[in-house]
């Protein structure tokens, strides 16, 4: 068993944070599913920009699409929807074998819709219908508008990966929106047993931002907290998650066939070379969670990663770390909003570059 595959028996699923025609047609993605028990795939505008700009397998189709009177965004969708469908088909056996737990592939709505609730809902419905696979997930951002859209999409029976979460407020808002969406759907007499969702919590960017500020403070107490904020926040968020989905409110939904929304760890490539390159995987392995991992981090874990369940350990220390950061003046809700806005800006820029390719 590979070191990556050894994570699955601990209750966590590893998804690949990458998608391209080269991965699909070379058999590389199938090999990851077979050898490393990869259980899903995520994509985003930056991933597709890299794929379309560097993979020659897109060249012919893009040239043909440019002959048609279509918007740049529509050309992009017509390029990538077949890739998402192919990845869904590749993952369909494990989706069926796991009764809907594994095998999901995520496709993101336009980042330009981040503050447009109805626009997000409409785009998600359209992409969901076009992909037309039960193991697809539509990605929407966890902005205020996005959370409202997410709740409605769950009520509509669409699988969602809600992303760009950076604080306990983000996670709590999203998880309760999921429950409300299921309650609305159940009240309408519609089935809730097939609806699945993940909540993508971003890690490395939290430490990148806070480490700079801790360096600026410069005291021994501040410097000792570098590289600890993201993991501490996630461990506390996981405790909130377990309380919510083991609580009385979700009990009735569970009895009707509902599944908990899983927390997903994203941005798990370590950006500071001083830190262990697998720390955002090793420290956060725990039951009923997902980690979406870029290729380089997968390679690192395959080489020297340690599969051990740690997500439920060190909770007191995590609470202490967050308390010490608050004493130093850090407002985590403010930090979360800042990071979300920065993340949205990065996704907008990646999408703009992507659309230039398809103009």
mmCIF file of C-alpha atoms in Angstrom:
data_model
loop_
_atom_site.group_PDB
_atom_site.id
_atom_site.type_symbol
_atom_site.label_atom_id
_atom_site.label_comp_id
_atom_site.label_asym_id
_atom_site.label_seq_id
_atom_site.Cartn_x
_atom_site.Cartn_y
_atom_site.Cartn_z
ATOM 1 C CA UNK A 1 0.000 0.000 0.000
ATOM 2 C CA UNK A 2 1.318 3.460 -0.889
ATOM 3 C CA UNK A 3 1.749 6.029 1.862
ATOM 4 C CA UNK A 4 -1.083 8.041 0.299
ATOM 5 C CA UNK A 5 -3.432 5.056 0.104
ATOM 6 C CA UNK A 6 -2.741 4.402 3.798
ATOM 7 C CA UNK A 7 -4.717 7.563 4.639
ATOM 8 C CA UNK A 8 -8.043 6.137 3.424
ATOM 9 C CA UNK A 9 -8.460 3.542 6.226
ATOM 10 C CA UNK A 10 -8.153 6.432 8.700
ATOM 11 C CA UNK A 11 -11.393 7.909 7.347
ATOM 12 C CA UNK A 12 -10.014 10.741 5.235
ATOM 13 C CA UNK A 13 -10.186 10.925 1.468
ATOM 14 C CA UNK A 14 -7.420 12.413 -0.665
ATOM 15 C CA UNK A 15 -8.501 14.271 -3.789
ATOM 16 C CA UNK A 16 -6.204 15.518 -6.531
ATOM 17 C CA UNK A 17 -6.080 19.302 -6.926
ATOM 18 C CA UNK A 18 -5.443 19.163 -10.667
ATOM 19 C CA UNK A 19 -7.172 18.274 -13.932
ATOM 20 C CA UNK A 20 -6.129 18.298 -17.576
ATOM 21 C CA UNK A 21 -6.600 16.275 -20.740
ATOM 22 C CA UNK A 22 -3.033 15.082 -20.434
ATOM 23 C CA UNK A 23 -3.786 13.595 -17.011
ATOM 24 C CA UNK A 24 -6.885 11.899 -18.392
ATOM 25 C CA UNK A 25 -5.594 10.612 -21.708
ATOM 26 C CA UNK A 26 -2.158 9.491 -20.503
ATOM 27 C CA UNK A 27 -3.664 7.250 -17.857
ATOM 28 C CA UNK A 28 -1.946 9.242 -15.099
ATOM 29 C CA UNK A 29 -5.200 10.001 -13.306
ATOM 30 C CA UNK A 30 -6.313 6.385 -13.472
ATOM 31 C CA UNK A 31 -2.954 5.354 -11.992
ATOM 32 C CA UNK A 32 -3.471 7.751 -9.075
ATOM 33 C CA UNK A 33 -6.892 6.232 -8.451
ATOM 34 C CA UNK A 34 -5.490 2.708 -8.592
ATOM 35 C CA UNK A 35 -2.182 3.114 -6.760
ATOM 36 C CA UNK A 36 -2.875 5.902 -4.257
ATOM 37 C CA UNK A 37 -6.628 5.533 -3.639
ATOM 38 C CA UNK A 38 -7.252 9.080 -4.870
ATOM 39 C CA UNK A 39 -10.971 9.566 -4.311
ATOM 40 C CA UNK A 40 -11.819 12.732 -6.248
ATOM 41 C CA UNK A 41 -10.599 15.697 -8.267
ATOM 42 C CA UNK A 42 -10.835 19.465 -7.858
ATOM 43 C CA UNK A 43 -10.278 22.166 -10.454
ATOM 44 C CA UNK A 44 -10.218 25.959 -10.530
ATOM 45 C CA UNK A 45 -9.465 28.718 -13.068
ATOM 46 C CA UNK A 46 -5.723 28.660 -12.317
ATOM 47 C CA UNK A 47 -5.586 24.897 -12.907
ATOM 48 C CA UNK A 48 -7.430 25.173 -16.218
ATOM 49 C CA UNK A 49 -5.320 28.134 -17.311
ATOM 50 C CA UNK A 50 -2.198 26.034 -16.818
ATOM 51 C CA UNK A 51 -3.781 23.090 -18.632
ATOM 52 C CA UNK A 52 -5.104 24.984 -21.658
ATOM 53 C CA UNK A 53 -1.978 27.128 -22.048
ATOM 54 C CA UNK A 54 0.481 24.235 -21.852
ATOM 55 C CA UNK A 55 -1.314 21.038 -22.933
ATOM 56 C CA UNK A 56 -1.303 20.586 -26.753
ATOM 57 C CA UNK A 57 -4.359 18.345 -26.500
ATOM 58 C CA UNK A 58 -6.495 21.515 -26.293
ATOM 59 C CA UNK A 59 -5.036 23.227 -29.365
ATOM 60 C CA UNK A 60 -7.248 21.741 -32.077
ATOM 61 C CA UNK A 61 -10.530 22.108 -30.183
ATOM 62 C CA UNK A 62 -9.694 25.672 -29.159
ATOM 63 C CA UNK A 63 -8.939 26.608 -32.770
ATOM 64 C CA UNK A 64 -12.296 25.210 -33.859
ATOM 65 C CA UNK A 65 -14.158 27.010 -31.069
ATOM 66 C CA UNK A 66 -12.534 30.316 -32.036
ATOM 67 C CA UNK A 67 -14.191 30.019 -35.453
ATOM 68 C CA UNK A 68 -17.605 30.083 -33.770
ATOM 69 C CA UNK A 69 -19.457 33.184 -32.659
ATOM 70 C CA UNK A 70 -19.175 32.472 -28.948
ATOM 71 C CA UNK A 71 -18.068 34.393 -25.882
ATOM 72 C CA UNK A 72 -14.643 33.639 -24.442
ATOM 73 C CA UNK A 73 -16.305 32.210 -21.334
ATOM 74 C CA UNK A 74 -18.525 29.912 -23.390
ATOM 75 C CA UNK A 75 -15.510 28.638 -25.330
ATOM 76 C CA UNK A 76 -13.772 27.914 -22.042
ATOM 77 C CA UNK A 77 -16.776 25.957 -20.768
ATOM 78 C CA UNK A 78 -17.009 23.929 -23.966
ATOM 79 C CA UNK A 79 -13.326 23.066 -23.581
ATOM 80 C CA UNK A 80 -13.414 21.950 -19.960
ATOM 81 C CA UNK A 81 -16.857 20.396 -19.473
ATOM 82 C CA UNK A 82 -15.790 17.296 -21.474
ATOM 83 C CA UNK A 83 -12.737 16.980 -19.219
ATOM 84 C CA UNK A 84 -14.917 17.157 -16.117
ATOM 85 C CA UNK A 85 -17.276 14.571 -17.621
ATOM 86 C CA UNK A 86 -14.365 12.260 -18.449
ATOM 87 C CA UNK A 87 -12.968 12.611 -14.930
ATOM 88 C CA UNK A 88 -16.439 11.915 -13.491
ATOM 89 C CA UNK A 89 -16.719 8.788 -15.648
ATOM 90 C CA UNK A 90 -13.292 7.625 -14.485
ATOM 91 C CA UNK A 91 -14.392 8.098 -10.877
ATOM 92 C CA UNK A 92 -17.878 6.637 -11.328
ATOM 93 C CA UNK A 93 -16.969 3.072 -10.264
ATOM 94 C CA UNK A 94 -15.759 4.259 -6.863
ATOM 95 C CA UNK A 95 -18.720 6.633 -6.562
ATOM 96 C CA UNK A 96 -21.052 3.667 -6.986
ATOM 97 C CA UNK A 97 -19.018 1.262 -4.868
ATOM 98 C CA UNK A 98 -18.893 3.771 -1.983
ATOM 99 C CA UNK A 99 -22.611 4.594 -2.315
ATOM 100 C CA UNK A 100 -21.845 8.212 -3.101
ATOM 101 C CA UNK A 101 -19.059 8.885 -0.615
ATOM 102 C CA UNK A 102 -16.184 8.955 -3.093
ATOM 103 C CA UNK A 103 -15.441 9.847 -6.700
ATOM 104 C CA UNK A 104 -16.377 13.533 -7.032
ATOM 105 C CA UNK A 105 -15.062 16.036 -9.574
ATOM 106 C CA UNK A 106 -15.465 19.781 -8.982
ATOM 107 C CA UNK A 107 -16.097 22.502 -11.572
ATOM 108 C CA UNK A 108 -16.221 26.145 -10.519
ATOM 109 C CA UNK A 109 -18.738 28.794 -11.523
ATOM 110 C CA UNK A 110 -17.266 32.024 -12.859
ATOM 111 C CA UNK A 111 -15.381 33.870 -10.091
ATOM 112 C CA UNK A 112 -16.943 37.063 -11.451
ATOM 113 C CA UNK A 113 -20.235 35.928 -9.832
ATOM 114 C CA UNK A 114 -18.823 35.886 -6.289
ATOM 115 C CA UNK A 115 -21.165 38.649 -5.073
ATOM 116 C CA UNK A 116 -24.162 37.694 -7.231
ATOM 117 C CA UNK A 117 -26.435 35.177 -5.507
ATOM 118 C CA UNK A 118 -28.903 34.620 -8.345
ATOM 119 C CA UNK A 119 -26.168 34.652 -10.963
ATOM 120 C CA UNK A 120 -24.336 31.947 -9.015
ATOM 121 C CA UNK A 121 -27.493 29.852 -8.693
ATOM 122 C CA UNK A 122 -28.238 30.148 -12.413
ATOM 123 C CA UNK A 123 -24.653 29.323 -13.444
ATOM 124 C CA UNK A 124 -24.516 26.350 -11.087
ATOM 125 C CA UNK A 125 -27.754 24.933 -12.482
ATOM 126 C CA UNK A 126 -26.514 25.363 -16.038
ATOM 127 C CA UNK A 127 -23.119 23.735 -15.405
ATOM 128 C CA UNK A 128 -24.718 20.934 -13.363
ATOM 129 C CA UNK A 129 -27.065 20.153 -16.257
ATOM 130 C CA UNK A 130 -24.253 20.311 -18.823
ATOM 131 C CA UNK A 131 -21.894 18.019 -16.929
ATOM 132 C CA UNK A 132 -24.864 15.733 -16.216
ATOM 133 C CA UNK A 133 -23.027 13.361 -13.901
ATOM 134 C CA UNK A 134 -24.197 12.303 -10.422
ATOM 135 C CA UNK A 135 -20.642 12.600 -9.061
ATOM 136 C CA UNK A 136 -20.053 16.171 -10.201
ATOM 137 C CA UNK A 137 -19.755 19.011 -7.696
ATOM 138 C CA UNK A 138 -20.240 22.657 -8.559
ATOM 139 C CA UNK A 139 -17.852 25.022 -6.781
ATOM 140 C CA UNK A 140 -19.118 28.312 -5.390
ATOM 141 C CA UNK A 141 -17.288 30.766 -3.101
ATOM 142 C CA UNK A 142 -18.217 31.215 0.557
ATOM 143 C CA UNK A 143 -18.953 34.936 0.204
ATOM 144 C CA UNK A 144 -22.212 36.205 1.705
ATOM 145 C CA UNK A 145 -23.839 35.940 -1.716
ATOM 146 C CA UNK A 146 -22.236 32.553 -2.303
ATOM 147 C CA UNK A 147 -23.486 31.100 0.992
ATOM 148 C CA UNK A 148 -27.053 32.139 0.098
ATOM 149 C CA UNK A 149 -26.633 30.519 -3.304
ATOM 150 C CA UNK A 150 -25.160 27.406 -1.690
ATOM 151 C CA UNK A 151 -28.159 26.997 0.594
ATOM 152 C CA UNK A 152 -30.523 27.233 -2.375
ATOM 153 C CA UNK A 153 -28.454 24.814 -4.472
ATOM 154 C CA UNK A 154 -28.561 22.220 -1.699
ATOM 155 C CA UNK A 155 -32.333 22.694 -1.510
ATOM 156 C CA UNK A 156 -32.373 22.149 -5.275
ATOM 157 C CA UNK A 157 -30.495 18.850 -4.916
ATOM 158 C CA UNK A 158 -27.178 19.923 -6.494
ATOM 159 C CA UNK A 159 -23.845 18.696 -5.123
ATOM 160 C CA UNK A 160 -21.677 21.642 -4.085
ATOM 161 C CA UNK A 161 -18.069 22.278 -3.145
ATOM 162 C CA UNK A 162 -18.198 25.620 -1.347
ATOM 163 C CA UNK A 163 -14.765 27.167 -1.256
ATOM 164 C CA UNK A 164 -12.536 30.018 -0.046
ATOM 165 C CA UNK A 165 -13.177 29.586 3.673
ATOM 166 C CA UNK A 166 -10.622 31.057 6.074
ATOM 167 C CA UNK A 167 -12.248 31.431 9.500
ATOM 168 C CA UNK A 168 -14.494 29.732 12.031
ATOM 169 C CA UNK A 169 -17.236 32.153 11.038
ATOM 170 C CA UNK A 170 -16.951 30.988 7.437
ATOM 171 C CA UNK A 171 -17.134 27.318 8.423
ATOM 172 C CA UNK A 172 -20.006 27.780 10.876
ATOM 173 C CA UNK A 173 -22.015 29.871 8.384
ATOM 174 C CA UNK A 174 -21.525 27.317 5.612
ATOM 175 C CA UNK A 175 -22.292 24.219 7.666
ATOM 176 C CA UNK A 176 -25.514 25.697 9.035
ATOM 177 C CA UNK A 177 -26.509 26.837 5.520
ATOM 178 C CA UNK A 178 -26.105 23.233 4.371
ATOM 179 C CA UNK A 179 -28.464 22.036 7.087
ATOM 180 C CA UNK A 180 -31.007 24.742 6.236
ATOM 181 C CA UNK A 181 -30.861 23.759 2.575
ATOM 182 C CA UNK A 182 -31.538 20.124 3.442
ATOM 183 C CA UNK A 183 -34.386 21.134 5.771
ATOM 184 C CA UNK A 184 -35.972 23.165 2.965
ATOM 185 C CA UNK A 185 -35.635 20.258 0.546
ATOM 186 C CA UNK A 186 -37.082 17.766 3.004
ATOM 187 C CA UNK A 187 -39.976 20.092 3.835
ATOM 188 C CA UNK A 188 -40.793 20.158 0.119
ATOM 189 C CA UNK A 189 -41.059 16.369 0.160
ATOM 190 C CA UNK A 190 -37.955 15.875 -1.958
ATOM 191 C CA UNK A 191 -35.283 13.197 -1.379
ATOM 192 C CA UNK A 192 -32.157 14.267 0.489
ATOM 193 C CA UNK A 193 -30.200 11.018 0.506
ATOM 194 C CA UNK A 194 -28.217 11.756 -2.683
ATOM 195 C CA UNK A 195 -27.162 15.342 -1.898
ATOM 196 C CA UNK A 196 -23.475 15.748 -1.075
ATOM 197 C CA UNK A 197 -21.332 18.760 -0.260
ATOM 198 C CA UNK A 198 -17.872 19.654 0.970
ATOM 199 C CA UNK A 199 -16.683 22.848 2.636
ATOM 200 C CA UNK A 200 -13.204 23.858 1.459
ATOM 201 C CA UNK A 201 -11.080 25.441 4.179
ATOM 202 C CA UNK A 202 -7.848 27.073 2.977
ATOM 203 C CA UNK A 203 -4.713 26.565 5.030
ATOM 204 C CA UNK A 204 -1.332 27.794 3.796
ATOM 205 C CA UNK A 205 -2.547 31.310 3.029
ATOM 206 C CA UNK A 206 -3.555 31.748 6.675
ATOM 207 C CA UNK A 207 -0.025 31.045 7.848
ATOM 208 C CA UNK A 208 1.570 33.122 5.083
ATOM 209 C CA UNK A 209 -0.392 36.195 6.198
ATOM 210 C CA UNK A 210 -0.095 35.724 9.937
ATOM 211 C CA UNK A 211 3.580 34.712 9.859
ATOM 212 C CA UNK A 212 4.480 38.053 8.280
ATOM 213 C CA UNK A 213 2.642 39.874 11.041
ATOM 214 C CA UNK A 214 4.188 37.686 13.744
ATOM 215 C CA UNK A 215 7.639 38.423 12.301
ATOM 216 C CA UNK A 216 6.822 42.138 12.480
ATOM 217 C CA UNK A 217 5.835 41.833 16.152
ATOM 218 C CA UNK A 218 9.110 40.031 16.707
ATOM 219 C CA UNK A 219 8.721 38.963 20.358
ATOM 220 C CA UNK A 220 9.680 35.411 21.359
ATOM 221 C CA UNK A 221 5.997 34.702 22.070
ATOM 222 C CA UNK A 222 4.969 35.900 18.614
ATOM 223 C CA UNK A 223 7.761 34.099 16.773
ATOM 224 C CA UNK A 224 6.873 30.829 18.537
ATOM 225 C CA UNK A 225 3.413 30.953 16.946
ATOM 226 C CA UNK A 226 4.630 30.989 13.341
ATOM 227 C CA UNK A 227 3.225 28.156 11.237
ATOM 228 C CA UNK A 228 0.694 27.165 13.888
ATOM 229 C CA UNK A 229 -2.382 29.284 13.146
ATOM 230 C CA UNK A 230 -3.907 27.364 10.242
ATOM 231 C CA UNK A 231 -3.639 23.935 11.835
ATOM 232 C CA UNK A 232 -4.992 25.237 15.144
ATOM 233 C CA UNK A 233 -7.949 26.901 13.416
ATOM 234 C CA UNK A 234 -8.777 23.738 11.467
ATOM 235 C CA UNK A 235 -8.617 21.508 14.551
ATOM 236 C CA UNK A 236 -11.077 23.774 16.350
ATOM 237 C CA UNK A 237 -13.307 23.978 13.254
ATOM 238 C CA UNK A 238 -13.402 20.178 13.137
ATOM 239 C CA UNK A 239 -14.679 20.090 16.719
ATOM 240 C CA UNK A 240 -17.449 22.532 15.764
ATOM 241 C CA UNK A 241 -18.245 20.300 12.780
ATOM 242 C CA UNK A 242 -18.581 17.173 14.903
ATOM 243 C CA UNK A 243 -20.809 18.907 17.440
ATOM 244 C CA UNK A 244 -23.112 20.177 14.710
ATOM 245 C CA UNK A 245 -23.495 16.943 12.773
ATOM 246 C CA UNK A 246 -23.812 14.814 15.895
ATOM 247 C CA UNK A 247 -26.352 17.211 17.369
ATOM 248 C CA UNK A 248 -30.121 17.096 17.603
ATOM 249 C CA UNK A 249 -30.817 19.380 14.629
ATOM 250 C CA UNK A 250 -29.115 17.099 12.133
ATOM 251 C CA UNK A 251 -30.496 13.931 13.745
ATOM 252 C CA UNK A 252 -33.857 14.152 11.961
ATOM 253 C CA UNK A 253 -32.173 14.830 8.624
ATOM 254 C CA UNK A 254 -29.830 11.895 9.135
ATOM 255 C CA UNK A 255 -32.805 9.644 9.854
ATOM 256 C CA UNK A 256 -34.246 10.751 6.503
ATOM 257 C CA UNK A 257 -31.051 9.718 4.712
ATOM 258 C CA UNK A 258 -29.010 12.945 4.781
ATOM 259 C CA UNK A 259 -25.219 12.865 4.802
ATOM 260 C CA UNK A 260 -23.022 15.301 6.745
ATOM 261 C CA UNK A 261 -21.226 17.941 4.749
ATOM 262 C CA UNK A 262 -17.540 17.062 4.958
ATOM 263 C CA UNK A 263 -14.819 19.576 5.711
ATOM 264 C CA UNK A 264 -12.166 19.698 2.994
ATOM 265 C CA UNK A 265 -8.637 21.007 3.480
ATOM 266 C CA UNK A 266 -7.434 23.100 0.540
ATOM 267 C CA UNK A 267 -4.299 25.137 -0.188
ATOM 268 C CA UNK A 268 -2.324 22.310 1.395
ATOM 269 C CA UNK A 269 0.953 22.879 -0.407
ATOM 270 C CA UNK A 270 3.429 24.299 2.119
ATOM 271 C CA UNK A 271 4.587 27.735 0.941
ATOM 272 C CA UNK A 272 7.305 28.290 3.563
ATOM 273 C CA UNK A 273 10.370 26.100 2.847
ATOM 274 C CA UNK A 274 11.210 26.191 6.544
ATOM 275 C CA UNK A 275 8.173 23.997 7.244
ATOM 276 C CA UNK A 276 7.781 20.284 6.549
ATOM 277 C CA UNK A 277 6.384 19.999 3.030
ATOM 278 C CA UNK A 278 3.703 17.514 4.106
ATOM 279 C CA UNK A 279 2.544 19.227 7.301
ATOM 280 C CA UNK A 280 -0.877 20.286 6.002
ATOM 281 C CA UNK A 281 -1.573 16.646 5.187
ATOM 282 C CA UNK A 282 0.045 14.846 8.115
ATOM 283 C CA UNK A 283 -1.333 17.075 10.867
ATOM 284 C CA UNK A 284 -4.910 17.030 9.610
ATOM 285 C CA UNK A 285 -5.781 13.398 8.920
ATOM 286 C CA UNK A 286 -9.115 12.552 10.504
ATOM 287 C CA UNK A 287 -12.413 10.806 9.926
ATOM 288 C CA UNK A 288 -15.074 12.187 7.584
ATOM 289 C CA UNK A 289 -12.790 14.775 5.989
ATOM 290 C CA UNK A 290 -11.194 15.386 2.595
ATOM 291 C CA UNK A 291 -7.807 16.840 1.666
ATOM 292 C CA UNK A 292 -7.367 18.101 -1.882
ATOM 293 C CA UNK A 293 -3.656 17.934 -2.632
ATOM 294 C CA UNK A 294 -1.531 19.382 -5.463
ATOM 295 C CA UNK A 295 0.836 17.117 -7.378
ATOM 296 C CA UNK A 296 4.034 18.273 -5.644
ATOM 297 C CA UNK A 297 2.608 17.648 -2.177
ATOM 298 C CA UNK A 298 1.280 14.265 -3.267
ATOM 299 C CA UNK A 299 4.767 13.346 -4.483
ATOM 300 C CA UNK A 300 6.275 14.500 -1.196
ATOM 301 C CA UNK A 301 3.811 12.485 0.874
ATOM 302 C CA UNK A 302 4.282 9.425 -1.308
ATOM 303 C CA UNK A 303 8.009 9.705 -0.583
ATOM 304 C CA UNK A 304 8.123 10.489 3.123
ATOM 305 C CA UNK A 305 4.644 11.147 4.469
ATOM 306 C CA UNK A 306 3.335 9.562 7.653
ATOM 307 C CA UNK A 307 -0.300 8.412 7.672
ATOM 308 C CA UNK A 308 -1.534 8.834 11.223
ATOM 309 C CA UNK A 309 -4.822 10.175 12.553
ATOM 310 C CA UNK A 310 -3.991 13.486 14.261
ATOM 311 C CA UNK A 311 -6.972 15.744 13.638
ATOM 312 C CA UNK A 312 -8.562 14.890 16.991
ATOM 313 C CA UNK A 313 -5.320 15.331 18.934
ATOM 314 C CA UNK A 314 -3.837 18.489 20.447
ATOM 315 C CA UNK A 315 -7.181 20.279 20.721
ATOM 316 C CA UNK A 316 -6.262 22.043 23.975
ATOM 317 C CA UNK A 317 -3.034 23.238 22.403
ATOM 318 C CA UNK A 318 -4.962 24.469 19.334
ATOM 319 C CA UNK A 319 -7.338 26.465 21.531
ATOM 320 C CA UNK A 320 -4.333 27.878 23.394
ATOM 321 C CA UNK A 321 -2.636 28.925 20.123
ATOM 322 C CA UNK A 322 -5.773 30.749 18.967
ATOM 323 C CA UNK A 323 -6.060 32.427 22.364
ATOM 324 C CA UNK A 324 -2.442 33.591 22.229
ATOM 325 C CA UNK A 325 -2.969 34.992 18.742
ATOM 326 C CA UNK A 326 -6.034 36.900 19.952
ATOM 327 C CA UNK A 327 -3.988 38.360 22.820
ATOM 328 C CA UNK A 328 -1.538 39.643 20.216
ATOM 329 C CA UNK A 329 -4.417 41.486 18.555
ATOM 330 C CA UNK A 330 -5.428 39.147 15.762
ATOM 331 C CA UNK A 331 -9.109 39.303 14.805
ATOM 332 C CA UNK A 332 -9.765 36.032 12.999
ATOM 333 C CA UNK A 333 -12.996 37.160 11.383
ATOM 334 C CA UNK A 334 -11.194 40.161 9.928
ATOM 335 C CA UNK A 335 -8.266 38.001 8.847
ATOM 336 C CA UNK A 336 -10.707 35.572 7.224
ATOM 337 C CA UNK A 337 -12.441 38.315 5.265
ATOM 338 C CA UNK A 338 -9.112 39.757 4.113
ATOM 339 C CA UNK A 339 -7.896 36.364 2.919
ATOM 340 C CA UNK A 340 -11.173 35.611 1.185
ATOM 341 C CA UNK A 341 -11.029 38.898 -0.701
ATOM 342 C CA UNK A 342 -7.413 38.216 -1.676
ATOM 343 C CA UNK A 343 -8.388 34.723 -2.805
ATOM 344 C CA UNK A 344 -11.247 36.088 -4.902
ATOM 345 C CA UNK A 345 -8.881 38.564 -6.511
ATOM 346 C CA UNK A 346 -6.441 35.772 -7.402
ATOM 347 C CA UNK A 347 -9.253 33.686 -8.902
ATOM 348 C CA UNK A 348 -10.524 36.709 -10.866
ATOM 349 C CA UNK A 349 -7.041 37.317 -12.259
ATOM 350 C CA UNK A 350 -6.632 33.645 -13.184
ATOM 351 C CA UNK A 351 -10.037 33.660 -14.889
ATOM 352 C CA UNK A 352 -9.204 36.814 -16.835
ATOM 353 C CA UNK A 353 -5.980 35.186 -18.075
ATOM 354 C CA UNK A 354 -7.935 32.064 -18.935
ATOM 355 C CA UNK A 355 -10.506 33.997 -20.981
ATOM 356 C CA UNK A 356 -7.735 35.751 -22.894
ATOM 357 C CA UNK A 357 -6.643 32.312 -24.094
ATOM 358 C CA UNK A 358 -10.104 31.643 -25.507
ATOM 359 C CA UNK A 359 -10.866 35.075 -26.988
#
